[in-house]
Each structure stands twice: as C-alpha cells, then as structure tokens.
Amino acid sequence: MRASASARAALRVARSGAARAVVARVAAAQAAPAMARSGIQARSMADKPAAAAAAAPAGPTSIEMTEDGIAIITMNDLSERMNVLNKGMMEAFEGVLNKLESDSSIRAAVLMSGKDDSWVAGADIRMLDACKSAEELATLARTGQKMMDRLAGLKKPVVAAINGFCLGGGAELAMACHYRIVSTGSKTKIGLPEVQLGLLPGSGGTQRLPKLVGIQNAVTMMTTGQQLDAKRAKRNGFADSVADPFALRDAALQAARGLADGSLKRKPKAQPLVPTRLLEGTSIGRNVLFDQAGKMIAKKAGTAYPAPMEILNAVRAGVEGGHAKGQEVEAAAFGKLGMTSVSAALRSIYFAQTAAKKNPFPKPAEPASTVAVLGAGLMGAGIAEVTAHKAAATVLLRDKTLEGLSRGEKQISGNMDKKVSRRRMTKAAADAVTSRVLGFCDGVPGWDRQLPRADVVVEAVFEDLGLKHSVIKELEATGLRPDAILASNTSALPIADLAKASKHPERVIGMHYFSPVDKMPLLEVIPHAGTSDAVVGRAFDLGLKQGKTVIVVKDVPGFYVNRCLGPFMAEAFALMQEGVEAERLDKVMRDFGFPVGPVTLADEVGIDVASHVNSFLTEHLGERMGGSDATVLRDMMDRGMMGRKSGKGFFVYGKGKGKGAKTVNPDAKALLAKYLKKGASVEAAAAMDDATIQDRMAGRFLIEALLCLQDGIIRSPTDGDVGAIFGIGFPPFRGGPFRHIDAVGADNLRNQLRGFAAKYGPQFNPPRILNEYADAKKRFHPSE
Ligand SMILES: C/C=C/C(=O)SCCNC(=O)CCNC(=O)[C@H](O)C(C)(C)COP(=O)(O)OP(=O)(O)OC[C@H]1O[C@@H](n2cnc3c(N)ncnc32)[C@H](O)[C@@H]1OP(=O)(O)O
C-alpha cells in the first residue's frame, strides 16, 4: 500500500527525528587520570613545530601552541567514530580548562575537531542510557553545566572552529565558547536534537541559546530539533562567522588573535534578548510569548511528549529568574525526562536506527555509480530523485512516453526548486542533481548504449506481473550486464514470481519504497529464496546511500509493513460497521499516537487501493483479515468515492485554498449505515470507551507483527519496531510494536486478546509466539 498519509505520518516521525538509533557500544574506558588521559600536549610551535603539528593526539584532546600564545585544542577521540561528550572527553576537557586557566603564556584558544565529520555529536547517548535514576542524570547535567560555565567564564577568549556535526552537548559546548566560526562543509550541522530523545539540552543550552538567537528561535530549535547549516546558523545568530572548511583553522586563529588583542570584539556577554523583537524586549511581551508558545506546544506535543514543555519551562525560568535558576530547572527536568518511558523508547529507536545503518550483507566493492529506473511515475521519479540527490549516482530514467518522462523529470526539478527556495540547497547543487538524471523514452535512441552502464536497475512500472516480466526480459535482451542487479519496487507481487522471467534469478530482488519516496525513511529489501547474498548486500548499500533506513524482510504477501497494516485497517472498517464514527475513530487513534487516523489513511491511500489490498491480503491471511465486510469499499468505489484523489471518500475534501479542510461525507455515512452489524448502532458505539477502540486497533497490528516475527518475515523485534515506526508512523514514544508489548506485558496482552477473540472472533487469537513469551515471562527486548 503506497500510503501517502502514512507516509506523511512517518515523515513527521522522521522529521521529529523521533526515530533514530545506534548499536550500543561500551564507551571506551579511559584508564589514566584526567591530564594524562586527555593526552594534552602543551608544546610550543617555536620549540618543535613540525613534531607538534604532526603528532597524533594520544587522548581525546590535544593542545598545540602557536608562537604567539594561541592554544589550538583538538578534540579527536580515537576510540569513537564521532566525537561525543563521554566520560573520557569530559575529564580530558577538565584538564584543558585547568591548562587554559593556569598557563599565562596562553592568550586565547581555538577549539576544533580532529574528525572529518563531527565536531562533537552531543553527549554520549549510551552514557545517558546507562543512568539508573533521575538524580544520576541530573548530576550528569550539572557536571556539564559547570564545565560550560567554567569555559564561558574564562578571561581568555575561546573560538569554536566548527566543522561537522555539532549537536546537543556539542552545540552547548560551542555556545559556551566566546566566538563561533562555522564551516560551510556539507557535514556541518548545528542543532539541539535532545527533544528527539525525549530530553532537553542539559548543559546550559536552554539558557545560552535564547541569548544568541532570541527566545522564539531558540524554542523552535530546541522543541523541533531542527539542524542548521553554516549560513542559517549565521543568519540566526548562533554563528559569528562562516568559513570554508579549508580556511576554518586560519579564520579561527585570526579571530582568536583579534579577540585577544581587542581588535575583534566578543558579543556582549548577556546579549539582551534581541530587543528588536517587540515581544522579547519587554516582560509583558515575553509573558504573551511564553503563554502562546505553551498553548502551541500543548496542542502539538500533547501529553505523549513531555520534553517540549519542559524546554519552554526551562527557558522561561532562565529569562525570568536568571542563569542559575534556569540551569537548576534545566538539570532537574533533564533527570526527570531521562527516566520516562518516552525517552527510553526514543533512545532505543535511535540505537535501532543506527544499527540499521550497518549493512549485514556483503558490501559491494564500489557503490552503485549508475542506476536505471524504469517508470517515471510518482514512485519511479521519487526513486530517481533520491538516487541522484542522496546517492549522487547517475540515473537513467526511462518511461514509455515522453509525457510520462517529462512529468517525472518535473517532479524531481520541482522538489529541487523547493529546496533552493527554502535555502536548503544551493542552485548549483540542485542543478547537479537534475543533470545526473538522464531521461529516455520509447523512440528516443541511446537507451541500449547506456543500459550496460547500470549497476542496478529498479523497475517501478505498473503492478502487473505480465508487464514486469516483459520488462525484465527486454532489459536482459537489451544488454543489462550480467553482474547488474534487478530490483522491483513492487508492493504486492511475489519477488520469486518476478524472478521467473529472468535468466539470472539470483540477481532479482524486491526494493519496496514508500510514498513519497523523497520523504519516507523506510525501505524494505526483499530477497526471494534464490537471491544471492551479494545482491542483497548491493540493494542494502544502495538503500543506505539513498538515505533510507533499511530492513530486510521475507518474500511474503504484504512483506512486513503492509501485512501489519492490513488487519489494522480491517479492524477500522469493523469498528465503523459497529457504529463508531469516522471522526471519532481517527481522533482516538491519533490520541494513541498515530500521526493520522485510519479513516483518513484509507482516504489518502485511495479507497480503490485499500479495497484491492484488503482482498489481496484476505486471500493470503484468511481469518486474520476478518471482522469487517469489505464490500463497503467496492460500493464506495462504484459511487465515485475514491478518497482524497476524487475529492470524497469517508470524508469530503475542500478545494483550492481550503484543500486541507475535510468534513464527514454524508453519502459514505449513509452507506456505512447499511453495513452496520446486527444489533449495532451509532448510539451504542458512542458508549464504547476509547481505550477499547485503541486496544482493538493496536491488537490487530500487534498480532500480525508477532506472526511476522514467529514466521521469520522480519529478522528481529528491532527490525519490526523500526519498520512500523518508519513505515507507517507507529507511535514512536511507544518504541514500536515489540517494545510496546514489552511495556504492556506479554501476559496482559494475551489475556486481552483472548477476551477480544471470545467477543469478536478468531482474528484476535493470540499467536503462538505470544503464548511462549507470556508463559516464559520473556521480553522481546530483554536487556531493557
Ligand atoms: C546534555 C546533552 C545531551 C545530549 O547531547 S543528547 C545527544 C544529542 N545528540 C544527538 O542526538 C546526535 C545523535 N547522533 C546522530 O543523530 C547521528 O549519529 C549523526 C547525525 C550525528 C550522524 O549520523 P551518520 O553520519 O549517519 O552516522 P551514524 O552512523 O549515526 O553515527 C556514527 C557513529 O557515531 C555514533 N554516535 C553519534 N552520535 C552519538 C552520540 N551522541 N552518542 C553516542 N554515539 C554517537 C553512532 O553511534 C555511530 O557509532 P557506531 O559507528 O559505533 O555505530
């Protein structure tokens, strides 16, 4: 099911960054005392310039001295791929501060990174994860605050020369410096993404950011976790200046010298809260601002995500009560939030997503440099776009007709134009993307010469087995290289059936993208029984390069995500046929945490598609799809109610400016009345409590997810969590279906499902695997 609403839902999830992750790694123990461990090497360049410049730092930080008394501090933790504020780094930094305070030969300092892609990517999330109490976390926050205060209070100016990720605690470190130069390198991103982990910046960030960028900007940055490139960081006041990555060190040295000799002025210490902003300049204005922001946050984040409100509270406490008071509130909130199940779930998603960035199959020697995409429809053009943009590969985009091709090319250039107009991309970079897409259609020569360049072909033609077979045969006859892989972006057809048309079935694989491809984070990679591991590795690698979170799933109807979605949607139709009203059902499921309700989802997907998927999955899953009479969908189709695309489905959609507005469709309501189950009524359904509706809907999803694990369709509970969150927006704060079952308890869920099965039918029968986990009192994520 190419669910555009679920796509948008998960997109919001992805944007909120709520679902990201890592393989937990034990922080490398740093054995020696702070100074020795820090590997601080205070050398005079005048003494040993060559040796000093060439020496690799022995610990996470090192210091070089210039002849004129500028200390160049380099952070490079060799035990980590990225610099993070772990115990070792923090202790080493204490040593650095001691040195800066005590060494009178130092006039100023430059703080830079020895890594290519990270300045500091934040506090070590594993270290936070290991904390066992709110007090432990609050103490950690206070330690960070003290370190930052000490740095900010230095008499000697410290210039942050930022290249690479500068996130969370890293951004807080930068803010405690006295001047920030941000590199224009593509990996440079400034942000405070703690909110995406259910946390708030705990090292003084809630206090320093408003002073740099203003209250409104700061609250937006911290409550959304948005990340800025150099230019945006300069525009909003975070950066004092920007520099090319190659010129960064020199620019920073020059700034340090200027600050030391007074020719360059520091920003005023407590920059008034941007007095030009009317609201922020007066206490009355600020009250209005905080009250409005509070209402907006309450509306958007609800009670499910407590961090945004705590961020606002900490900012307000600082603005109204001063730095110390603000930090006190910040540290306490950091401790409290860190112990919530929401933060635990979001952290676990972060770990899972980082794990999913690692290709467990043989990695190709070289990434795919040329990818052919067949079909320039919505999906094909989307795949072409992420391939040319994120994977920076040449794309041979082919459609049957010139019209089809032009539409697809327009989709890509339109998306690039949007990025340029929103200043997310330069015009030159956008042009480079579109120029990587070479268009072909029937009757235009050159295809047969170009096709042999392709390392991968992704076909995204109409979902018809015969058509796909003829496409595969034609590709092989035209000169597809024998080592090229042949991927099908199907959401329904068995990959094994598709492979039958190929002379090399071992190179055929499924790559199921979600719509819109440029925004949806998930990719399901589907080998059939005869696909070679090397081909899986190549498809996985391409997915990663396209910026996707990849899960490998078995070749079964619906694969994983749509297989779970099918019974979930069937339950929505069942509830409506018991009299539950569309608007209520949507609201109740949004309250559960789904970004869109199931009824809206059906309209967004299209009633025709929903009907097709329903009957297709019913054929394969039998009673597991039971509970509703899906002929209602066909009746709707017969009456032209196709969902949003036809202007009406379960809802009626506004046109033009009011496009987003929707009201219940009285015709659909009248039709549903005819399908009411025996003895059911809208009045009786109104008395059904919200929790029952949520439990029934979630139950159907969970049963199918469990069966997918039981039958080896997904490779682990973690893949199941990642797929559900990124594929259809399963509530991130619940951590995915398996983490949710752990929270509810396998035994409790089993009892609940048994009750539902007795009342509503066998579609609620608990799967064998749930019984096993319930009997053994096991968890799907045992270490948490
Ligand atoms: C009081 C203060 C609180 C805080 O600061 S909370 C933390 C705030 N920071 C973050 O939330 C950033 C988390 N990291 C990320 O989002 C991503 O990473 C990046 C965007 C920085 C980079 O993404 P990509 O280029 O795709 O690399 P990758 O595979 O995600 O990361 C490379 C390695 O770096 C480790 N890593 C990155 N940031 C952290 C971190 N903050 N804590 C612990 N580890 C981190 C990962 O785990 C992984 O490690 P491996 O190679 O062993 O898998």
PDB file of C-alpha atoms in Angstrom, residues 389-517:
ATOM      1  CA  HIS A 389      20.472  13.501  -4.853  1.00  0.00           C
ATOM      2  CA  LYS A 390      21.405  11.424  -1.820  1.00  0.00           C
ATOM      3  CA  ALA A 391      23.406   8.641  -3.516  1.00  0.00           C
ATOM      4  CA  ALA A 392      24.908  11.086  -6.062  1.00  0.00           C
ATOM      5  CA  ALA A 393      24.686   8.407  -8.751  1.00  0.00           C
ATOM      6  CA  THR A 394      23.870   8.838 -12.417  1.00  0.00           C
ATOM      7  CA  VAL A 395      20.261   7.863 -13.104  1.00  0.00           C
ATOM      8  CA  LEU A 396      18.954   6.521 -16.394  1.00  0.00           C
ATOM      9  CA  LEU A 397      15.257   7.328 -16.041  1.00  0.00           C
ATOM     10  CA  ARG A 398      13.065   5.680 -18.606  1.00  0.00           C
ATOM     11  CA  ASP A 399       9.350   5.905 -19.258  1.00  0.00           C
ATOM     12  CA  LYS A 400       7.287   4.611 -22.137  1.00  0.00           C
ATOM     13  CA  THR A 401       6.096   8.020 -23.234  1.00  0.00           C
ATOM     14  CA  LEU A 402       7.639  11.448 -23.436  1.00  0.00           C
ATOM     15  CA  GLU A 403       4.732  12.830 -21.382  1.00  0.00           C
ATOM     16  CA  GLY A 404       5.395  10.315 -18.617  1.00  0.00           C
ATOM     17  CA  LEU A 405       9.085  11.093 -18.636  1.00  0.00           C
ATOM     18  CA  SER A 406       8.525  14.867 -18.574  1.00  0.00           C
ATOM     19  CA  ARG A 407       6.123  14.534 -15.641  1.00  0.00           C
ATOM     20  CA  GLY A 408       8.722  12.556 -13.702  1.00  0.00           C
ATOM     21  CA  GLU A 409      11.509  14.998 -14.525  1.00  0.00           C
ATOM     22  CA  LYS A 410       9.278  17.878 -13.446  1.00  0.00           C
ATOM     23  CA  GLN A 411       8.620  16.142 -10.137  1.00  0.00           C
ATOM     24  CA  ILE A 412      12.360  15.988  -9.497  1.00  0.00           C
ATOM     25  CA  SER A 413      13.179  19.529 -10.620  1.00  0.00           C
ATOM     26  CA  GLY A 414      10.148  20.858  -8.698  1.00  0.00           C
ATOM     27  CA  ASN A 415      11.395  19.251  -5.492  1.00  0.00           C
ATOM     28  CA  MET A 416      14.882  20.626  -6.064  1.00  0.00           C
ATOM     29  CA  ASP A 417      13.465  24.109  -6.722  1.00  0.00           C
ATOM     30  CA  LYS A 418      11.592  23.927  -3.430  1.00  0.00           C
ATOM     31  CA  LYS A 419      14.805  23.097  -1.606  1.00  0.00           C
ATOM     32  CA  VAL A 420      16.543  26.022  -3.264  1.00  0.00           C
ATOM     33  CA  SER A 421      13.730  28.435  -2.451  1.00  0.00           C
ATOM     34  CA  ARG A 422      13.762  27.274   1.163  1.00  0.00           C
ATOM     35  CA  ARG A 423      17.534  27.727   1.152  1.00  0.00           C
ATOM     36  CA  ARG A 424      18.107  24.082   1.915  1.00  0.00           C
ATOM     37  CA  MET A 425      20.253  23.724  -1.166  1.00  0.00           C
ATOM     38  CA  THR A 426      22.238  25.938  -3.490  1.00  0.00           C
ATOM     39  CA  LYS A 427      21.086  26.356  -7.082  1.00  0.00           C
ATOM     40  CA  ALA A 428      24.338  24.774  -8.247  1.00  0.00           C
ATOM     41  CA  ALA A 429      23.786  21.669  -6.100  1.00  0.00           C
ATOM     42  CA  ALA A 430      20.205  21.382  -7.331  1.00  0.00           C
ATOM     43  CA  ASP A 431      21.365  21.677 -10.942  1.00  0.00           C
ATOM     44  CA  ALA A 432      23.950  18.975 -10.301  1.00  0.00           C
ATOM     45  CA  VAL A 433      21.162  16.645  -9.118  1.00  0.00           C
ATOM     46  CA  THR A 434      18.908  17.226 -12.112  1.00  0.00           C
ATOM     47  CA  SER A 435      21.835  16.929 -14.509  1.00  0.00           C
ATOM     48  CA  ARG A 436      22.591  13.479 -13.114  1.00  0.00           C
ATOM     49  CA  VAL A 437      19.178  12.279 -14.316  1.00  0.00           C
ATOM     50  CA  LEU A 438      19.282  11.267 -17.979  1.00  0.00           C
ATOM     51  CA  GLY A 439      15.831  10.784 -19.495  1.00  0.00           C
ATOM     52  CA  PHE A 440      14.801   8.117 -22.034  1.00  0.00           C
ATOM     53  CA  CYS A 441      11.544   7.065 -23.644  1.00  0.00           C
ATOM     54  CA  ASP A 442      10.369   4.891 -26.494  1.00  0.00           C
ATOM     55  CA  GLY A 443      11.581   6.112 -29.834  1.00  0.00           C
ATOM     56  CA  VAL A 444      14.479   8.117 -28.403  1.00  0.00           C
ATOM     57  CA  PRO A 445      17.811   6.498 -29.288  1.00  0.00           C
ATOM     58  CA  GLY A 446      20.639   5.858 -26.853  1.00  0.00           C
ATOM     59  CA  TRP A 447      18.999   3.609 -24.257  1.00  0.00           C
ATOM     60  CA  ASP A 448      20.687   0.421 -25.498  1.00  0.00           C
ATOM     61  CA  ARG A 449      24.068   2.136 -25.339  1.00  0.00           C
ATOM     62  CA  GLN A 450      23.504   3.491 -21.813  1.00  0.00           C
ATOM     63  CA  LEU A 451      21.845   0.489 -20.161  1.00  0.00           C
ATOM     64  CA  PRO A 452      25.055  -1.581 -19.895  1.00  0.00           C
ATOM     65  CA  ARG A 453      26.443   1.162 -17.616  1.00  0.00           C
ATOM     66  CA  ALA A 454      23.819   0.358 -14.990  1.00  0.00           C
ATOM     67  CA  ASP A 455      24.943  -1.394 -11.800  1.00  0.00           C
ATOM     68  CA  VAL A 456      21.362  -1.598 -10.600  1.00  0.00           C
ATOM     69  CA  VAL A 457      18.006  -1.413 -12.326  1.00  0.00           C
ATOM     70  CA  VAL A 458      14.957  -0.540 -10.259  1.00  0.00           C
ATOM     71  CA  GLU A 459      11.728  -1.114 -12.079  1.00  0.00           C
ATOM     72  CA  ALA A 460       8.721   0.867 -10.906  1.00  0.00           C
ATOM     73  CA  VAL A 461       6.275   0.134 -13.703  1.00  0.00           C
ATOM     74  CA  PHE A 462       2.581  -0.649 -13.225  1.00  0.00           C
ATOM     75  CA  GLU A 463       1.823  -3.506 -10.774  1.00  0.00           C
ATOM     76  CA  ASP A 464       1.164  -6.196 -13.333  1.00  0.00           C
ATOM     77  CA  LEU A 465       3.111  -9.446 -13.356  1.00  0.00           C
ATOM     78  CA  GLY A 466       2.939  -9.825 -17.146  1.00  0.00           C
ATOM     79  CA  LEU A 467       4.186  -6.306 -17.720  1.00  0.00           C
ATOM     80  CA  LYS A 468       7.003  -6.690 -15.221  1.00  0.00           C
ATOM     81  CA  HIS A 469       8.019  -9.989 -16.840  1.00  0.00           C
ATOM     82  CA  SER A 470       8.236  -8.381 -20.242  1.00  0.00           C
ATOM     83  CA  VAL A 471      10.271  -5.501 -18.786  1.00  0.00           C
ATOM     84  CA  ILE A 472      12.763  -7.938 -17.239  1.00  0.00           C
ATOM     85  CA  LYS A 473      13.108  -9.898 -20.480  1.00  0.00           C
ATOM     86  CA  GLU A 474      13.555  -6.755 -22.513  1.00  0.00           C
ATOM     87  CA  LEU A 475      16.221  -5.444 -20.146  1.00  0.00           C
ATOM     88  CA  GLU A 476      18.221  -8.646 -20.385  1.00  0.00           C
ATOM     89  CA  ALA A 477      17.873  -8.699 -24.182  1.00  0.00           C
ATOM     90  CA  THR A 478      18.934  -5.038 -24.468  1.00  0.00           C
ATOM     91  CA  GLY A 479      22.261  -5.562 -22.745  1.00  0.00           C
ATOM     92  CA  LEU A 480      21.875  -5.418 -18.972  1.00  0.00           C
ATOM     93  CA  ARG A 481      25.248  -6.506 -17.583  1.00  0.00           C
ATOM     94  CA  PRO A 482      25.201  -9.994 -16.013  1.00  0.00           C
ATOM     95  CA  ASP A 483      26.517  -8.570 -12.732  1.00  0.00           C
ATOM     96  CA  ALA A 484      23.875  -5.840 -12.569  1.00  0.00           C
ATOM     97  CA  ILE A 485      21.082  -6.361 -10.087  1.00  0.00           C
ATOM     98  CA  LEU A 486      17.449  -6.179 -10.977  1.00  0.00           C
ATOM     99  CA  ALA A 487      15.225  -4.725  -8.302  1.00  0.00           C
ATOM    100  CA  SER A 488      11.472  -4.424  -8.384  1.00  0.00           C
ATOM    101  CA  ASN A 489       9.661  -1.718  -6.493  1.00  0.00           C
ATOM    102  CA  THR A 490       6.520  -3.764  -6.046  1.00  0.00           C
ATOM    103  CA  SER A 491       4.287  -3.526  -3.028  1.00  0.00           C
ATOM    104  CA  ALA A 492       2.332  -6.666  -3.792  1.00  0.00           C
ATOM    105  CA  LEU A 493       3.810  -9.089  -6.315  1.00  0.00           C
ATOM    106  CA  PRO A 494       5.893 -12.025  -5.060  1.00  0.00           C
ATOM    107  CA  ILE A 495       9.547 -11.461  -5.926  1.00  0.00           C
ATOM    108  CA  ALA A 496      10.008 -15.173  -6.637  1.00  0.00           C
ATOM    109  CA  ASP A 497       7.343 -14.887  -9.358  1.00  0.00           C
ATOM    110  CA  LEU A 498       9.047 -11.866 -10.868  1.00  0.00           C
ATOM    111  CA  ALA A 499      12.391 -13.689 -10.857  1.00  0.00           C
ATOM    112  CA  LYS A 500      10.960 -16.432 -13.059  1.00  0.00           C
ATOM    113  CA  ALA A 501      11.277 -14.103 -16.061  1.00  0.00           C
ATOM    114  CA  SER A 502      14.997 -13.578 -15.519  1.00  0.00           C
ATOM    115  CA  LYS A 503      17.848 -15.662 -16.912  1.00  0.00           C
ATOM    116  CA  HIS A 504      19.634 -14.869 -13.645  1.00  0.00           C
ATOM    117  CA  PRO A 505      17.004 -15.187 -10.906  1.00  0.00           C
ATOM    118  CA  GLU A 506      19.724 -14.845  -8.270  1.00  0.00           C
ATOM    119  CA  ARG A 507      20.071 -11.177  -9.202  1.00  0.00           C
ATOM    120  CA  VAL A 508      16.380 -10.354  -8.763  1.00  0.00           C
ATOM    121  CA  ILE A 509      15.282  -8.670  -5.544  1.00  0.00           C
ATOM    122  CA  GLY A 510      12.450  -6.506  -4.220  1.00  0.00           C
ATOM    123  CA  MET A 511      13.024  -2.923  -3.043  1.00  0.00           C
ATOM    124  CA  HIS A 512       9.789  -1.626  -1.571  1.00  0.00           C
ATOM    125  CA  TYR A 513       9.908   2.144  -1.193  1.00  0.00           C
ATOM    126  CA  PHE A 514       7.146   4.137   0.493  1.00  0.00           C
ATOM    127  CA  SER A 515       5.480   7.173  -0.999  1.00  0.00           C
ATOM    128  CA  PRO A 516       6.549   9.948  -1.225  1.00  0.00           C
ATOM    129  CA  VAL A 517       9.960   8.390  -1.750  1.00  0.00           C
TER     130      VAL A 517
END
